[in-house]
PDB file of C-alpha atoms in Angstrom:
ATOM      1  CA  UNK A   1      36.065 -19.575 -32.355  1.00  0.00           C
ATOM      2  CA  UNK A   2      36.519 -22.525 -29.778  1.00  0.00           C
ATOM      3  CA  UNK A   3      33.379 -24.341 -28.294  1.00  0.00           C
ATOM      4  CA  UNK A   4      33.355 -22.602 -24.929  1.00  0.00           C
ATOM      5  CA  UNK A   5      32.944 -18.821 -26.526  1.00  0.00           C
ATOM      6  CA  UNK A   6      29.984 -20.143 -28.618  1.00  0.00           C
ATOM      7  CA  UNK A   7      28.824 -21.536 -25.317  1.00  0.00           C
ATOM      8  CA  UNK A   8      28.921 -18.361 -23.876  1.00  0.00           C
ATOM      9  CA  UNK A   9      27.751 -15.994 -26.499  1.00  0.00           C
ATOM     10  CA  UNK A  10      24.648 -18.804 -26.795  1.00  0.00           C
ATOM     11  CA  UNK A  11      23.825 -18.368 -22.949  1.00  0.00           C
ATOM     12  CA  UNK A  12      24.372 -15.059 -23.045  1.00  0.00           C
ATOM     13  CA  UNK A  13      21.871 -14.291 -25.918  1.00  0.00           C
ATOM     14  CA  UNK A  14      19.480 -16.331 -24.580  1.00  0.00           C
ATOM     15  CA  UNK A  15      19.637 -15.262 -21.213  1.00  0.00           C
ATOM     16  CA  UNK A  16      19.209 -11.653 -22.883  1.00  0.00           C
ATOM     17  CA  UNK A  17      16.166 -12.836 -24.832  1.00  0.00           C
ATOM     18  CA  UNK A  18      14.617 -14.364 -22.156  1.00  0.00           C
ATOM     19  CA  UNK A  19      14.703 -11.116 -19.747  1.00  0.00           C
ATOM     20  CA  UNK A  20      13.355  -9.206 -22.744  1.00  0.00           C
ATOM     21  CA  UNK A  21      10.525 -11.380 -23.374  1.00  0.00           C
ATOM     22  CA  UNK A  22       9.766 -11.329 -19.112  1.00  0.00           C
ATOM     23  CA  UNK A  23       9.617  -7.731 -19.301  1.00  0.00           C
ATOM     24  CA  UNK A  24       6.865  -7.768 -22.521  1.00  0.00           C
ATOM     25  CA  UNK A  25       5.228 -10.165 -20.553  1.00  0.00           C
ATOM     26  CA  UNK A  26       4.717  -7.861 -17.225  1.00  0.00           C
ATOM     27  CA  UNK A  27       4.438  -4.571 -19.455  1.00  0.00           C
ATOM     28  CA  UNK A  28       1.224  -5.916 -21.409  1.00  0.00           C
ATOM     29  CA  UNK A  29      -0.252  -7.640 -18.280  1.00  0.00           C
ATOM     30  CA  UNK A  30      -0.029  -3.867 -16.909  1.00  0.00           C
ATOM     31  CA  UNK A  31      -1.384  -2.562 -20.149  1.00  0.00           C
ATOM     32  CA  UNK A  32      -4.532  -4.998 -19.428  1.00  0.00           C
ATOM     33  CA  UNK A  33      -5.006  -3.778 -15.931  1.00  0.00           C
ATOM     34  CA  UNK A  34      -7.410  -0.965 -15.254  1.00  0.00           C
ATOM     35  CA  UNK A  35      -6.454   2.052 -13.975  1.00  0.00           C
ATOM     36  CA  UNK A  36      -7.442   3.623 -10.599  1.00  0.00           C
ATOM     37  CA  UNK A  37      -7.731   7.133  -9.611  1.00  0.00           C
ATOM     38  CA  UNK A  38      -8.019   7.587  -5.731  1.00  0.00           C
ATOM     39  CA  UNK A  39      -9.622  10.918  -6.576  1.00  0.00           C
ATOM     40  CA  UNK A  40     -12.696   9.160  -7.781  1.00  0.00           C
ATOM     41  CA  UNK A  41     -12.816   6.298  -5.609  1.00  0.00           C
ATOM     42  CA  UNK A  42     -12.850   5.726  -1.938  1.00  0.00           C
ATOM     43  CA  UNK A  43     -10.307   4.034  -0.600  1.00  0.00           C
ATOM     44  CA  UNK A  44     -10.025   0.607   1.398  1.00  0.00           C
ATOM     45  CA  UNK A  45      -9.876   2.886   4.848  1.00  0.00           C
ATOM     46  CA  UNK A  46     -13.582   4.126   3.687  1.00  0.00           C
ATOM     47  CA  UNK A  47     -12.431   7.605   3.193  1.00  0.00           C
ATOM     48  CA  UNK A  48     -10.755   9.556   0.676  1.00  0.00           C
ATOM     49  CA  UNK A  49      -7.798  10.750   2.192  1.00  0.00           C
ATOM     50  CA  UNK A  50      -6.115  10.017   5.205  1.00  0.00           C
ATOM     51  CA  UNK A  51      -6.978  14.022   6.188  1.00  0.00           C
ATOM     52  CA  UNK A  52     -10.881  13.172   5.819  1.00  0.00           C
ATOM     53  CA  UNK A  53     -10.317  10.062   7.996  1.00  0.00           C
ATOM     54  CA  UNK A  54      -8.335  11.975  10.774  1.00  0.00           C
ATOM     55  CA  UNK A  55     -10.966  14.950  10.627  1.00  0.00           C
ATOM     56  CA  UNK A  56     -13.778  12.249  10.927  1.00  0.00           C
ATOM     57  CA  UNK A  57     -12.862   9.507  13.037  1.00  0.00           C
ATOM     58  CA  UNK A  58     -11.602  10.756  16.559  1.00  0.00           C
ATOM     59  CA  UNK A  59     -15.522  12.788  16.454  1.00  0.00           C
ATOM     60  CA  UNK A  60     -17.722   9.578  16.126  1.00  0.00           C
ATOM     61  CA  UNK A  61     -19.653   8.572  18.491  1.00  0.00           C
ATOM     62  CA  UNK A  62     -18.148   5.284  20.896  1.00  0.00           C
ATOM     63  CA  UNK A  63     -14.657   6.990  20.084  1.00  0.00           C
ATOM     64  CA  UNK A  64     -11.953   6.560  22.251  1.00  0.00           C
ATOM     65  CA  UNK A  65      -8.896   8.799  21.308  1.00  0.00           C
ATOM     66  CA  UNK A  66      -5.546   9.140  22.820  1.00  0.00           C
ATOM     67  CA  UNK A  67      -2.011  10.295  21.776  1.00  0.00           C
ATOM     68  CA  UNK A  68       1.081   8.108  22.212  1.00  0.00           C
ATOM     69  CA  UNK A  69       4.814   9.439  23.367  1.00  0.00           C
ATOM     70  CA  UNK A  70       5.809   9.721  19.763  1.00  0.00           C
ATOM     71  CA  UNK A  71       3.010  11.538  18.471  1.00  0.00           C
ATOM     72  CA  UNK A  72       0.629   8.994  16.924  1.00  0.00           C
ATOM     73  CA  UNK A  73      -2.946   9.046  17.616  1.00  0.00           C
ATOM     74  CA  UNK A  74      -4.540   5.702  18.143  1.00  0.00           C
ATOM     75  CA  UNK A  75      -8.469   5.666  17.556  1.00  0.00           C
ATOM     76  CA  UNK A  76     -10.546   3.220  19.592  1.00  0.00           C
ATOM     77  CA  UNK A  77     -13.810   1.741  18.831  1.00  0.00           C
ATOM     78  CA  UNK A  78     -15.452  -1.332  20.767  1.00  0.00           C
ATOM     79  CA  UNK A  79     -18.856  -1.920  19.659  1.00  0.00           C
ATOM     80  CA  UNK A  80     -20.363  -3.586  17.330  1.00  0.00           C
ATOM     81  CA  UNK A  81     -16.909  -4.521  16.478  1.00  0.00           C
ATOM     82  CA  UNK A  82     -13.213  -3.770  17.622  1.00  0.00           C
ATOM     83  CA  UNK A  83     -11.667  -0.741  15.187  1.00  0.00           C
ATOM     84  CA  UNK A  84      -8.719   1.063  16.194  1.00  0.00           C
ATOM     85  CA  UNK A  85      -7.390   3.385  14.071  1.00  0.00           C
ATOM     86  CA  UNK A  86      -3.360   4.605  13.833  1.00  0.00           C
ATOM     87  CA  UNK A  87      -2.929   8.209  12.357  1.00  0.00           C
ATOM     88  CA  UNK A  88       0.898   8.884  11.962  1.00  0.00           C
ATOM     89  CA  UNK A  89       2.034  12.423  13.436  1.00  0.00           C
ATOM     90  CA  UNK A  90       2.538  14.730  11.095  1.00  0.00           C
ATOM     91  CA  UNK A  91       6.507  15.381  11.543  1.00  0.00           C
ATOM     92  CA  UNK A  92       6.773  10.852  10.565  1.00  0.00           C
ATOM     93  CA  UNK A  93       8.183  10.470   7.827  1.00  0.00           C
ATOM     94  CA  UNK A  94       5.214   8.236   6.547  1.00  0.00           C
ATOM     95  CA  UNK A  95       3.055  10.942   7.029  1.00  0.00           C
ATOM     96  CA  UNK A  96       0.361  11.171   5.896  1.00  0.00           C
ATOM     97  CA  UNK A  97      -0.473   8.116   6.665  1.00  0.00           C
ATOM     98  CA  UNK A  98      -3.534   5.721   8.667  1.00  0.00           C
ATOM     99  CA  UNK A  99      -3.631   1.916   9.349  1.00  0.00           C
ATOM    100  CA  UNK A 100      -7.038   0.747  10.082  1.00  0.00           C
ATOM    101  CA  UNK A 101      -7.147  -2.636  11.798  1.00  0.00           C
ATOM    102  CA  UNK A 102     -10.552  -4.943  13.021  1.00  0.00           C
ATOM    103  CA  UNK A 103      -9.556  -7.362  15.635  1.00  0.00           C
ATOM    104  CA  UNK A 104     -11.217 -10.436  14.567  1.00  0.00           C
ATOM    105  CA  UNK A 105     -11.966 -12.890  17.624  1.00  0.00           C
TER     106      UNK A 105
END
């Protein structure tokens, strides 16, 4: 066995060890993290599904609602602050799916 194949089978190993030990690292900080079940808790939009949003949104009051050429419907709010709301049309192939910005001035 000449230098440069222990070379190699040394980097090799080590480069193997140090993938496994990367992936122990990431599976047992997953382990740690709770779990969370969208079921049980509202979501960051405020509602529980992106259905209960689009069923309750376009109806509140100060709503201004209107459908672009491709089929999404944009939400508008102005007061107190500046909401608008994106629902993607059902045929998108994100669907379902809502983005809910707040313009910040």
């Amino acid at each position: 066995m000449n230098i440069r194949h222990l070379a190699t089978c040394v980097a090799h190993r080590l480069t193997a060890a140090s993938l496994l030990t990367a992936v122990a690292i990431a599976s047992a900080w997953a382990q740690d993290r709770p779990a969370t079940n969208a079921a049980d808790n509202d979501t960051a939009i405020g509602y529980r599904s992106v259905a209960q949003a689009f069923a309750t949104v376009p109806h509140k009051p100060g709503a201004e609602v209107r459908v672009t050429p491709n089929g999404w419907t944009i939400v508008s709010f102005s007061t107190p602050e500046t909401v608008v709301w994106s629902f993607a049309p059902a045929d998108h192939y994100a669907a379902p799916a809502v983005v809910r910005r707040t313009l910040v001035t």
